[in-house]
Amino acid sequence: MPPALTKVEIKAPLPGVMPSRRERQKADRRERIYRAAIELFAAKGYGETTIQEITDRADLGKGTFFNYFDGKEAILVEYYRKVTGEFLDYARTLKAPTFRKKIAALMRFSSDTAEREGALFELLIREIFASPALLQLDVQTYQEILGLYIRFIEEGKQAGELRPDLDAAIAARVLAGIYNLTCLEWVFLGKAFSMADMMMKKFDLVLNGMMKR
Amino acid sequence: MPPALTKVEIKAPLPGVMPSRRERQKADRRERIYRAAIELFAAKGYGETTIQEITDRADLGKGTFFNYFDGKEAILVEYYRKVTGEFLDYARTLKAPTFRKKIAALMRFSSDTAEREGALFELLIREIFASPALLQLDVQTYQEILGLYIRFIEEGKQAGELRPDLDAAIAARVLAGIYNLTCLEWVFLGKAFSMADMMMKKFDLVLNGMMKR
DNA sequence: GGTAAATAATGACCAAGGTCATTTTTGGGG
DNA sequence: CCCCAAAAATGACCTTGGTCATTATTTACC
């Protein structure tokens, strides 16, 4: 159990800067619930963790959980936002000399994230389609990522790297498909390969094509 | 409610050919449950259908459901087996003059299946990752389909259509990825395009490659 | 036809996510 | 310090998927 945050009590909180006691308690309880949930998910899995266990660990009543989150899946939604936000930030500010290097950097970033987050990353992948809220968010994110790929592809065309007649919308979907399916394969086929390596092998195949010249 | 099957009663059932009364009742009850479930799933969705409703419609007690199926998801497993079995049968016996035509035939077949099965196909896609049993089955099926693609790719190489240095295992995963991701897009992006057309556009892109020559 | 054993139907029961009326805590004003 | 209104915690309760002891039916044997 995480120790209750023992912040120094400020006697005269500046309004708007340091929130009221009530606000601090709220933030603290929310944080306790979130941490307890994430820790339990990582340790025992999502389906195996009950809300009662989460609130026990946060030292709160079961009903309190629902004052802070819409349901069990809302914890995952928050976690998904964090992880995906980092990816999008990285992708949006990414600079690399060639199209291929941009893609390679993205794949590497995701692969690193997956390694670092461990069981939680797997959990996210497994639950995305099971939770309506997560799914909806993922569909939105997917579209944003498609937009990023389209930008990279257009830049690649400008630079003379890619065929000028390439349909960027379709190509973006192919790339996103490689990314997503490899994540799924990685999780559901038992992490039997390096995610980034597999992604790049597929990507190079798509760059070069399958046909005999 | 489907009328109870009023099969002609055969007075002296040949043993082994026509099963005993008990066997017939069993088969009939199982069939009633399965049909009731599928009809309700198609009409109101999977999550919105309760087991109580299914057994009410089948005119049986709730507990009886579990004598015939391991749980609600077992109905979907059976349906998945039917649909996937048809696809695999088709793919295994498929004959077509070129690599591209083979792929096109497969994509067309799936697209037709999706159209024909309607809400049930969508349901299958949506529930695959939510149900452990379905997921496990889907992973197995995925591997079988990879095998088929590898065969097609090797044949394509033999015929001089495809680059001889192509890594068939990777290429198969790319193709399977196009198929699977397009199914997911089709369902989760609101069926806004023709599944087979989108698959073939992606496929042609992969055949020809993205690089400028 | 009668009876016992095998087989199968059934609904009370349990667990867990989620709801909500009730109780408790908090903070402002006198 | 006391009181009250607003805010928040809480656990009894509801639903539904799934379990299982009990009850009912079928079959085999005489």
Short mmCIF file of C-alpha atoms (C1' of nucleotides) in Angstrom, two decimals:
data_model
loop_
_atom_site.label_atom_id
_atom_site.label_comp_id
_atom_site.label_asym_id
_atom_site.label_seq_id
_atom_site.Cartn_x
_atom_site.Cartn_y
_atom_site.Cartn_z
CA MET A 1 0.00 0.00 0.00
CA PRO A 2 1.44 3.39 -0.91
CA PRO A 3 1.93 5.59 2.15
CA ALA A 4 -0.57 8.43 2.35
CA LEU A 5 1.03 11.46 0.83
CA THR A 6 2.28 13.48 3.79
CA LYS A 7 2.58 16.81 2.11
CA VAL A 8 3.55 19.74 4.29
CA GLU A 9 0.37 21.50 5.36
CA ILE A 10 0.37 25.05 4.14
CA LYS A 11 -1.57 27.18 6.58
CA ALA A 12 -2.73 29.91 4.25
CA PRO A 13 -3.03 28.37 0.82
CA LEU A 14 -2.97 30.89 -1.98
CA PRO A 15 -6.34 30.50 -3.64
CA GLY A 16 -6.01 29.00 -7.07
CA VAL A 17 -2.40 28.06 -6.50
CA MET A 18 -2.63 25.63 -3.62
CA PRO A 19 -6.10 24.13 -3.49
CA SER A 20 -8.21 23.75 -0.38
CA ARG A 21 -7.92 20.86 2.01
CA ARG A 22 -10.96 19.28 0.44
CA GLU A 23 -9.37 19.56 -3.00
CA ARG A 24 -6.15 18.03 -1.74
CA GLN A 25 -8.00 15.14 -0.12
CA LYS A 26 -9.87 14.54 -3.35
CA ALA A 27 -6.70 14.53 -5.39
CA ASP A 28 -5.03 12.27 -2.87
CA ARG A 29 -7.86 9.75 -2.82
CA ARG A 30 -8.04 9.69 -6.59
CA GLU A 31 -4.32 9.12 -6.79
CA ARG A 32 -4.50 6.35 -4.18
CA ILE A 33 -7.21 4.57 -6.13
CA TYR A 34 -5.37 4.92 -9.43
CA ARG A 35 -2.08 3.66 -8.01
CA ALA A 36 -3.70 0.77 -6.17
CA ALA A 37 -5.52 -0.26 -9.33
CA ILE A 38 -2.46 -0.05 -11.58
CA GLU A 39 -0.35 -1.97 -9.10
CA LEU A 40 -2.94 -4.71 -8.80
CA PHE A 41 -3.46 -4.87 -12.56
CA ALA A 42 0.27 -5.26 -13.08
CA ALA A 43 0.54 -7.89 -10.36
CA LYS A 44 -2.55 -10.03 -10.96
CA GLY A 45 -4.07 -8.94 -14.25
CA TYR A 46 -7.09 -6.85 -15.09
CA GLY A 47 -9.88 -9.42 -14.91
CA GLU A 48 -8.50 -10.93 -11.73
CA THR A 49 -8.53 -7.63 -9.86
CA THR A 50 -11.80 -6.70 -8.17
CA ILE A 51 -12.91 -3.20 -7.34
CA GLN A 52 -13.22 -4.30 -3.73
CA GLU A 53 -9.52 -5.19 -3.73
CA ILE A 54 -8.61 -1.85 -5.23
CA THR A 55 -10.55 0.12 -2.64
CA ASP A 56 -9.29 -2.10 0.17
CA ARG A 57 -5.76 -1.30 -0.91
CA ALA A 58 -6.59 2.40 -1.16
CA ASP A 59 -8.27 2.15 2.26
CA LEU A 60 -11.61 3.40 0.99
CA GLY A 61 -15.11 2.05 0.64
CA LYS A 62 -16.06 0.30 -2.57
CA GLY A 63 -18.63 2.92 -3.49
CA THR A 64 -15.98 5.64 -3.35
CA PHE A 65 -14.30 4.16 -6.38
CA PHE A 66 -17.20 5.27 -8.52
CA ASN A 67 -17.00 8.84 -7.25
CA TYR A 68 -13.60 9.08 -8.94
CA PHE A 69 -13.78 6.77 -11.94
CA ASP A 70 -16.64 5.76 -14.19
CA GLY A 71 -15.77 2.11 -13.77
CA LYS A 72 -12.87 -0.31 -13.80
CA GLU A 73 -12.12 0.43 -17.42
CA ALA A 74 -11.74 4.16 -16.66
CA ILE A 75 -8.44 3.33 -14.97
CA LEU A 76 -7.22 1.79 -18.18
CA VAL A 77 -8.46 4.74 -20.17
CA GLU A 78 -6.33 7.05 -18.03
CA TYR A 79 -3.31 4.83 -18.44
CA TYR A 80 -3.89 4.56 -22.18
CA ARG A 81 -4.03 8.35 -22.43
CA LYS A 82 -0.71 8.66 -20.66
CA VAL A 83 1.10 6.10 -22.81
CA THR A 84 -0.45 7.23 -26.07
CA GLY A 85 0.10 10.88 -25.24
CA GLU A 86 3.81 10.26 -24.91
CA PHE A 87 3.88 8.47 -28.24
CA LEU A 88 1.98 11.25 -30.02
CA ASP A 89 4.20 13.94 -28.50
CA TYR A 90 7.25 12.06 -29.66
CA ALA A 91 5.86 11.47 -33.14
CA ARG A 92 4.72 15.05 -33.64
CA THR A 93 8.10 16.55 -32.84
CA LEU A 94 10.13 13.81 -34.50
CA LYS A 95 12.90 14.92 -36.83
CA ALA A 96 14.85 12.46 -38.95
CA PRO A 97 16.68 12.77 -42.27
CA THR A 98 14.80 10.10 -44.24
CA PHE A 99 11.34 8.58 -44.35
CA ARG A 100 12.68 5.23 -43.30
CA LYS A 101 14.51 6.70 -40.32
CA LYS A 102 11.34 8.44 -39.14
CA ILE A 103 9.43 5.17 -39.20
CA ALA A 104 12.30 3.34 -37.54
CA ALA A 105 12.35 5.89 -34.72
CA LEU A 106 8.61 5.47 -34.13
CA MET A 107 8.85 1.69 -34.07
CA ARG A 108 11.79 1.85 -31.70
CA PHE A 109 9.92 4.21 -29.40
CA SER A 110 6.95 1.87 -29.18
CA SER A 111 9.12 -1.15 -28.69
CA ASP A 112 10.90 0.60 -25.81
CA THR A 113 7.60 1.61 -24.29
CA ALA A 114 6.38 -1.97 -24.44
CA GLU A 115 9.53 -3.23 -22.74
CA ARG A 116 9.43 -0.57 -20.06
CA GLU A 117 5.74 -0.89 -19.22
CA GLY A 118 5.85 -4.68 -19.13
CA ALA A 119 2.66 -6.38 -18.04
CA LEU A 120 0.69 -3.15 -18.25
CA PHE A 121 1.40 -2.72 -21.94
CA GLU A 122 0.21 -6.24 -22.62
CA LEU A 123 -2.87 -5.59 -20.55
CA LEU A 124 -3.66 -2.50 -22.59
CA ILE A 125 -3.40 -4.41 -25.85
CA ARG A 126 -5.55 -7.22 -24.49
CA GLU A 127 -8.27 -4.98 -23.13
CA ILE A 128 -8.51 -2.41 -25.92
CA PHE A 129 -11.17 -4.32 -27.79
CA ALA A 130 -12.94 -5.52 -24.68
CA SER A 131 -13.68 -2.09 -23.29
CA PRO A 132 -16.00 0.22 -25.26
CA ALA A 133 -14.44 3.36 -23.80
CA LEU A 134 -10.89 2.24 -24.55
CA LEU A 135 -11.90 1.14 -28.02
CA GLN A 136 -13.46 4.47 -28.87
CA LEU A 137 -10.36 6.27 -27.68
CA ASP A 138 -8.16 3.93 -29.66
CA VAL A 139 -10.13 4.56 -32.83
CA GLN A 140 -9.63 8.31 -32.36
CA THR A 141 -5.93 7.82 -31.71
CA TYR A 142 -5.69 5.59 -34.75
CA GLN A 143 -7.02 8.36 -36.94
CA GLU A 144 -4.55 10.84 -35.51
CA ILE A 145 -1.71 8.46 -36.18
CA LEU A 146 -2.95 7.95 -39.72
CA GLY A 147 -2.65 11.73 -40.11
CA LEU A 148 0.94 11.65 -38.92
CA TYR A 149 1.84 8.87 -41.33
CA ILE A 150 0.23 10.76 -44.17
CA ARG A 151 2.42 13.76 -43.35
CA PHE A 152 5.54 11.61 -43.32
CA ILE A 153 4.56 10.04 -46.62
CA GLU A 154 3.95 13.38 -48.27
CA GLU A 155 7.33 14.56 -47.01
CA GLY A 156 8.88 11.38 -48.40
CA LYS A 157 7.32 12.09 -51.77
CA GLN A 158 8.56 15.70 -51.72
CA ALA A 159 12.04 14.45 -50.94
CA GLY A 160 11.92 12.11 -53.91
CA GLU A 161 12.19 9.02 -51.73
CA LEU A 162 8.74 7.66 -52.43
CA ARG A 163 6.80 7.08 -55.62
CA PRO A 164 4.94 10.29 -56.42
CA ASP A 165 1.80 8.38 -57.46
CA LEU A 166 1.52 6.74 -54.04
CA ASP A 167 -1.92 7.02 -52.44
CA ALA A 168 -0.89 8.46 -49.07
CA ALA A 169 -4.15 7.52 -47.31
CA ILE A 170 -3.80 3.89 -48.31
CA ALA A 171 -0.10 3.77 -47.59
CA ALA A 172 -0.71 5.26 -44.15
CA ARG A 173 -3.22 2.50 -43.41
CA VAL A 174 -0.74 -0.12 -44.50
CA LEU A 175 1.91 1.30 -42.18
CA ALA A 176 -0.52 1.64 -39.28
CA GLY A 177 -1.59 -1.93 -39.98
CA ILE A 178 1.98 -3.16 -39.71
CA TYR A 179 2.35 -1.36 -36.42
CA ASN A 180 -0.92 -2.54 -34.90
CA LEU A 181 -0.80 -6.11 -36.09
CA THR A 182 2.77 -6.53 -34.90
CA CYS A 183 1.76 -5.33 -31.45
CA LEU A 184 -1.05 -7.87 -31.43
CA GLU A 185 1.23 -10.64 -32.69
CA TRP A 186 3.84 -9.74 -30.12
CA VAL A 187 1.37 -10.04 -27.27
CA PHE A 188 -0.74 -12.95 -28.47
CA LEU A 189 2.04 -15.05 -29.97
CA GLY A 190 3.98 -14.88 -26.74
CA LYS A 191 6.54 -12.09 -27.26
CA ALA A 192 8.64 -14.49 -29.27
CA PHE A 193 10.45 -11.79 -31.24
CA SER A 194 11.66 -8.22 -31.02
CA MET A 195 8.75 -5.93 -31.74
CA ALA A 196 10.82 -3.22 -33.42
CA ASP A 197 12.78 -5.70 -35.55
CA MET A 198 9.65 -7.40 -36.79
CA MET A 199 8.03 -4.07 -37.59
CA MET A 200 11.04 -2.96 -39.58
CA LYS A 201 11.28 -6.21 -41.51
CA LYS A 202 7.67 -5.80 -42.56
CA PHE A 203 8.20 -2.15 -43.28
CA ASP A 204 11.19 -2.77 -45.52
CA LEU A 205 9.21 -5.36 -47.40
CA VAL A 206 6.51 -2.80 -48.06
CA LEU A 207 9.03 -0.17 -49.08
CA ASN A 208 10.61 -2.47 -51.64
CA GLY A 209 7.55 -4.37 -52.77
CA MET A 210 7.03 -8.05 -53.37
CA MET A 211 7.09 -8.16 -57.15
CA LYS A 212 10.00 -9.28 -59.19
CA ARG A 213 11.44 -6.36 -61.13
CA MET B 1 -39.58 -18.47 -30.65
CA PRO B 2 -38.71 -21.21 -33.16
CA PRO B 3 -41.31 -23.97 -33.25
CA ALA B 4 -40.09 -27.21 -31.70
CA LEU B 5 -38.68 -29.34 -34.47
CA THR B 6 -41.48 -31.74 -35.36
CA LYS B 7 -39.40 -34.44 -36.93
CA VAL B 8 -41.21 -37.57 -38.00
CA GLU B 9 -40.84 -40.09 -35.21
CA ILE B 10 -39.21 -43.23 -36.48
CA LYS B 11 -40.59 -46.18 -34.59
CA ALA B 12 -37.66 -48.54 -34.83
CA PRO B 13 -34.56 -46.42 -35.08
CA LEU B 14 -31.61 -48.26 -36.53
CA PRO B 15 -29.02 -48.27 -33.76
CA GLY B 16 -26.07 -46.13 -34.70
CA VAL B 17 -27.91 -44.62 -37.59
CA MET B 18 -30.81 -43.01 -35.78
CA PRO B 19 -29.85 -42.24 -32.21
CA SER B 20 -31.99 -42.95 -29.18
CA ARG B 21 -34.75 -40.72 -27.98
CA ARG B 22 -32.46 -39.26 -25.34
CA GLU B 23 -29.85 -38.46 -27.97
CA ARG B 24 -32.42 -36.80 -30.17
CA GLN B 25 -33.72 -34.71 -27.29
CA LYS B 26 -30.20 -33.68 -26.45
CA ALA B 27 -29.44 -32.66 -30.00
CA ASP B 28 -32.74 -30.83 -30.26
CA ARG B 29 -32.20 -28.88 -27.04
CA ARG B 30 -28.70 -27.95 -28.01
CA GLU B 31 -29.88 -26.74 -31.36
CA ARG B 32 -32.70 -24.72 -29.77
CA ILE B 33 -30.25 -23.00 -27.43
CA TYR B 34 -27.80 -22.26 -30.22
CA ARG B 35 -30.45 -20.84 -32.54
CA ALA B 36 -32.06 -18.78 -29.80
CA ALA B 37 -28.69 -17.34 -28.85
CA ILE B 38 -27.62 -16.51 -32.40
CA GLU B 39 -30.97 -14.91 -33.16
CA LEU B 40 -30.81 -12.79 -30.03
CA PHE B 41 -27.18 -11.84 -30.65
CA ALA B 42 -28.05 -10.73 -34.17
CA ALA B 43 -31.07 -8.79 -32.97
CA LYS B 44 -29.82 -7.10 -29.83
CA GLY B 45 -26.08 -7.62 -29.64
CA TYR B 46 -23.91 -9.95 -27.60
CA GLY B 47 -23.54 -8.00 -24.38
CA GLU B 48 -27.19 -7.05 -24.34
CA THR B 49 -28.37 -10.64 -24.51
CA THR B 50 -28.67 -12.45 -21.18
CA ILE B 51 -28.47 -16.19 -20.73
CA GLN B 52 -31.87 -16.03 -19.09
CA GLU B 53 -33.30 -14.58 -22.29
CA ILE B 54 -31.67 -17.28 -24.36
CA THR B 55 -33.06 -20.10 -22.24
CA ASP B 56 -36.46 -18.43 -22.05
CA ARG B 57 -36.55 -18.36 -25.84
CA ALA B 58 -35.40 -21.98 -25.99
CA ASP B 59 -38.04 -22.85 -23.37
CA LEU B 60 -35.51 -24.31 -20.95
CA GLY B 61 -34.21 -23.51 -17.49
CA LYS B 62 -31.22 -21.23 -17.19
CA GLY B 63 -29.03 -23.93 -15.70
CA THR B 64 -29.62 -26.14 -18.72
CA PHE B 65 -27.66 -23.72 -20.87
CA PHE B 66 -24.47 -24.75 -19.09
CA ASN B 67 -25.11 -28.44 -19.72
CA TYR B 68 -24.70 -27.73 -23.42
CA PHE B 69 -22.26 -24.83 -23.64
CA ASP B 70 -19.35 -23.81 -21.44
CA GLY B 71 -20.65 -20.25 -21.26
CA LYS B 72 -22.04 -17.47 -23.38
CA GLU B 73 -18.84 -17.20 -25.36
CA ALA B 74 -19.03 -20.88 -26.35
CA ILE B 75 -21.88 -19.95 -28.69
CA LEU B 76 -19.59 -17.52 -30.44
CA VAL B 77 -16.84 -20.10 -30.58
CA GLU B 78 -19.15 -22.45 -32.41
CA TYR B 79 -20.20 -19.74 -34.82
CA TYR B 80 -16.58 -18.70 -35.35
CA ARG B 81 -15.67 -22.31 -36.19
CA LYS B 82 -18.40 -22.46 -38.80
CA VAL B 83 -17.46 -19.20 -40.52
CA THR B 84 -13.72 -19.79 -40.33
CA GLY B 85 -14.06 -23.40 -41.43
CA GLU B 86 -15.75 -22.26 -44.61
CA PHE B 87 -12.99 -19.76 -45.27
CA LEU B 88 -10.24 -22.32 -44.70
CA ASP B 89 -11.97 -24.89 -46.92
CA TYR B 90 -12.24 -22.31 -49.65
CA ALA B 91 -8.64 -21.16 -49.27
CA ARG B 92 -7.20 -24.68 -49.20
CA THR B 93 -8.86 -25.73 -52.44
CA LEU B 94 -8.46 -22.39 -54.18
CA LYS B 95 -7.07 -22.45 -57.68
CA ALA B 96 -6.16 -19.29 -59.56
CA PRO B 97 -3.69 -18.50 -62.35
CA THR B 98 -1.66 -15.81 -60.55
CA PHE B 99 -0.62 -14.90 -57.03
CA ARG B 100 -2.61 -11.70 -57.17
CA LYS B 101 -5.75 -13.49 -58.30
CA LYS B 102 -5.47 -15.95 -55.43
CA ILE B 103 -5.28 -13.13 -52.93
CA ALA B 104 -8.12 -11.29 -54.65
CA ALA B 105 -10.30 -14.40 -54.44
CA LEU B 106 -9.66 -14.74 -50.72
CA MET B 107 -10.42 -11.10 -50.02
CA ARG B 108 -13.58 -11.30 -52.09
CA PHE B 109 -14.67 -14.40 -50.22
CA SER B 110 -14.25 -12.71 -46.86
CA SER B 111 -15.95 -9.56 -48.00
CA ASP B 112 -18.92 -11.61 -49.21
CA THR B 113 -19.04 -13.49 -45.91
CA ALA B 114 -19.08 -10.23 -44.00
CA GLU B 115 -21.92 -8.89 -46.12
CA ARG B 116 -23.92 -12.08 -45.86
CA GLU B 117 -23.51 -12.57 -42.11
CA GLY B 118 -24.24 -8.93 -41.30
CA ALA B 119 -24.46 -8.09 -37.63
CA LEU B 120 -23.05 -11.47 -36.62
CA PHE B 121 -19.80 -10.90 -38.48
CA GLU B 122 -19.36 -7.56 -36.78
CA LEU B 123 -20.10 -9.18 -33.46
CA LEU B 124 -17.46 -11.80 -34.06
CA ILE B 125 -14.83 -9.17 -34.84
CA ARG B 126 -15.81 -7.14 -31.79
CA GLU B 127 -15.77 -10.07 -29.39
CA ILE B 128 -12.69 -11.91 -30.61
CA PHE B 129 -10.35 -10.10 -28.26
CA ALA B 130 -12.82 -9.94 -25.40
CA SER B 131 -13.28 -13.68 -25.10
CA PRO B 132 -10.30 -15.83 -24.09
CA ALA B 133 -11.66 -18.93 -25.80
CA LEU B 134 -12.37 -17.08 -29.06
CA LEU B 135 -9.00 -15.41 -28.93
CA GLN B 136 -7.12 -18.65 -28.50
CA LEU B 137 -9.00 -20.14 -31.43
CA ASP B 138 -8.30 -17.06 -33.51
CA VAL B 139 -4.59 -17.28 -32.79
CA GLN B 140 -4.58 -20.89 -33.98
CA THR B 141 -6.53 -19.96 -37.08
CA TYR B 142 -4.17 -17.08 -37.72
CA GLN B 143 -1.23 -19.44 -37.79
CA GLU B 144 -3.00 -21.75 -40.21
CA ILE B 145 -3.75 -18.83 -42.49
CA LEU B 146 -0.12 -17.73 -42.30
CA GLY B 147 0.76 -21.21 -43.55
CA LEU B 148 -1.58 -20.82 -46.51
CA TYR B 149 -0.12 -17.44 -47.41
CA ILE B 150 3.38 -18.87 -47.23
CA ARG B 151 2.36 -21.57 -49.68
CA PHE B 152 0.90 -19.00 -52.07
CA ILE B 153 4.04 -16.88 -51.81
CA GLU B 154 6.32 -19.81 -52.51
CA GLU B 155 4.19 -20.69 -55.53
CA GLY B 156 4.44 -17.06 -56.64
CA LYS B 157 8.20 -17.22 -56.39
CA GLN B 158 8.33 -20.48 -58.35
CA ALA B 159 6.21 -18.89 -61.04
CA GLY B 160 8.61 -15.99 -61.25
CA GLU B 161 6.00 -13.48 -60.17
CA LEU B 162 7.59 -12.57 -56.84
CA ARG B 163 11.12 -11.59 -55.88
CA PRO B 164 13.03 -14.79 -55.16
CA ASP B 165 14.74 -13.26 -52.12
CA LEU B 166 11.40 -12.53 -50.45
CA ASP B 167 11.13 -13.72 -46.86
CA ALA B 168 7.91 -15.71 -47.12
CA ALA B 169 7.26 -15.75 -43.37
CA ILE B 170 7.46 -11.98 -43.13
CA ALA B 171 5.51 -11.43 -46.32
CA ALA B 172 2.78 -13.74 -45.06
CA ARG B 173 2.49 -11.69 -41.89
CA VAL B 174 2.22 -8.51 -43.89
CA LEU B 175 -0.59 -9.98 -45.97
CA ALA B 176 -2.39 -11.37 -42.94
CA GLY B 177 -1.97 -7.97 -41.34
CA ILE B 178 -3.64 -6.26 -44.26
CA TYR B 179 -6.52 -8.69 -44.03
CA ASN B 180 -6.99 -8.45 -40.28
CA LEU B 181 -6.51 -4.72 -39.93
CA THR B 182 -8.90 -4.03 -42.77
CA CYS B 183 -11.55 -6.15 -41.08
CA LEU B 184 -11.04 -4.17 -37.88
CA GLU B 185 -11.11 -0.85 -39.73
CA TRP B 186 -14.22 -1.88 -41.59
CA VAL B 187 -16.07 -2.65 -38.39
CA PHE B 188 -14.72 0.06 -36.11
CA LEU B 189 -14.62 2.87 -38.65
CA GLY B 190 -18.26 2.28 -39.50
CA LYS B 191 -18.16 0.16 -42.68
CA ALA B 192 -17.43 3.28 -44.67
CA PHE B 193 -15.79 1.43 -47.57
CA SER B 194 -15.83 -1.84 -49.44
CA MET B 195 -13.77 -4.34 -47.49
CA ALA B 196 -12.49 -6.22 -50.54
CA ASP B 197 -11.61 -3.02 -52.42
CA MET B 198 -9.66 -1.61 -49.50
CA MET B 199 -7.83 -4.89 -49.02
CA MET B 200 -6.83 -5.00 -52.67
CA LYS B 201 -5.66 -1.40 -52.70
CA LYS B 202 -3.39 -2.12 -49.78
CA PHE B 203 -2.32 -5.38 -51.31
CA ASP B 204 -1.36 -3.77 -54.63
CA LEU B 205 0.64 -1.18 -52.76
CA VAL B 206 2.59 -3.93 -51.04
CA LEU B 207 3.09 -5.80 -54.30
CA ASN B 208 4.57 -2.75 -56.01
CA GLY B 209 6.33 -1.17 -53.06
CA MET B 210 6.44 2.42 -51.91
CA MET B 211 9.92 3.41 -53.08
CA LYS B 212 10.61 5.46 -56.14
CA ARG B 213 12.39 3.32 -58.69
"C1'" DG C 1 -45.63 -52.95 -15.96
"C1'" DG C 2 -42.34 -52.07 -12.08
"C1'" DT C 3 -38.03 -50.60 -10.28
"C1'" DA C 4 -33.37 -48.92 -9.79
"C1'" DA C 5 -29.53 -46.69 -11.91
"C1'" DA C 6 -28.00 -43.35 -15.10
"C1'" DT C 7 -28.68 -39.12 -17.11
"C1'" DA C 8 -30.18 -34.56 -17.50
"C1'" DA C 9 -33.10 -30.26 -16.13
"C1'" DT C 10 -33.51 -26.86 -12.86
"C1'" DG C 11 -33.41 -22.78 -9.99
"C1'" DA C 12 -31.37 -21.29 -5.49
"C1'" DC C 13 -27.04 -19.55 -4.77
"C1'" DC C 14 -22.43 -17.10 -5.31
"C1'" DA C 15 -19.26 -13.47 -7.05
"C1'" DA C 16 -18.34 -9.11 -8.98
"C1'" DG C 17 -19.38 -4.72 -11.43
"C1'" DG C 18 -22.12 -1.01 -10.86
"C1'" DT C 19 -26.12 2.18 -8.49
"C1'" DC C 20 -27.91 4.96 -5.05
"C1'" DA C 21 -30.16 6.34 -0.67
"C1'" DT C 22 -28.16 7.20 3.59
"C1'" DT C 23 -24.60 8.66 6.70
"C1'" DT C 24 -20.38 11.15 7.58
"C1'" DT C 25 -17.16 14.81 6.84
"C1'" DT C 26 -15.98 19.40 5.68
"C1'" DG C 27 -16.00 24.38 5.76
"C1'" DG C 28 -18.22 28.82 6.22
"C1'" DG C 29 -20.78 32.09 9.19
"C1'" DG C 30 -22.31 33.68 13.65
"C1'" DC D 1 -17.41 26.71 19.72
"C1'" DC D 2 -21.77 25.60 17.30
"C1'" DC D 3 -24.80 24.96 13.55
"C1'" DC D 4 -26.02 24.15 8.86
"C1'" DA D 5 -25.58 23.33 4.02
"C1'" DA D 6 -22.69 21.33 0.60
"C1'" DA D 7 -19.81 17.67 -0.61
"C1'" DA D 8 -18.25 13.24 -0.28
"C1'" DA D 9 -17.84 8.30 1.66
"C1'" DT D 10 -20.20 4.23 2.15
"C1'" DG D 11 -22.26 -0.33 2.02
"C1'" DA D 12 -26.84 -2.44 1.07
"C1'" DC D 13 -28.73 -3.64 -3.09
"C1'" DC D 14 -29.42 -4.81 -8.20
"C1'" DT D 15 -28.08 -7.45 -12.27
"C1'" DT D 16 -25.95 -11.09 -14.66
"C1'" DG D 17 -22.62 -14.84 -15.66
"C1'" DG D 18 -21.66 -19.00 -13.79
"C1'" DT D 19 -21.96 -23.26 -10.07
"C1'" DC D 20 -24.04 -27.06 -7.99
"C1'" DA D 21 -27.12 -29.75 -4.96
"C1'" DT D 22 -31.59 -31.29 -5.78
"C1'" DT D 23 -35.34 -32.99 -8.57
"C1'" DA D 24 -37.26 -35.10 -12.67
"C1'" DT D 25 -36.88 -38.01 -16.70
"C1'" DT D 26 -35.22 -41.82 -19.35
"C1'" DT D 27 -33.44 -46.36 -19.95
"C1'" DA D 28 -32.21 -51.06 -18.92
"C1'" DC D 29 -33.46 -55.00 -16.74
"C1'" DC D 30 -36.68 -58.23 -14.69
#
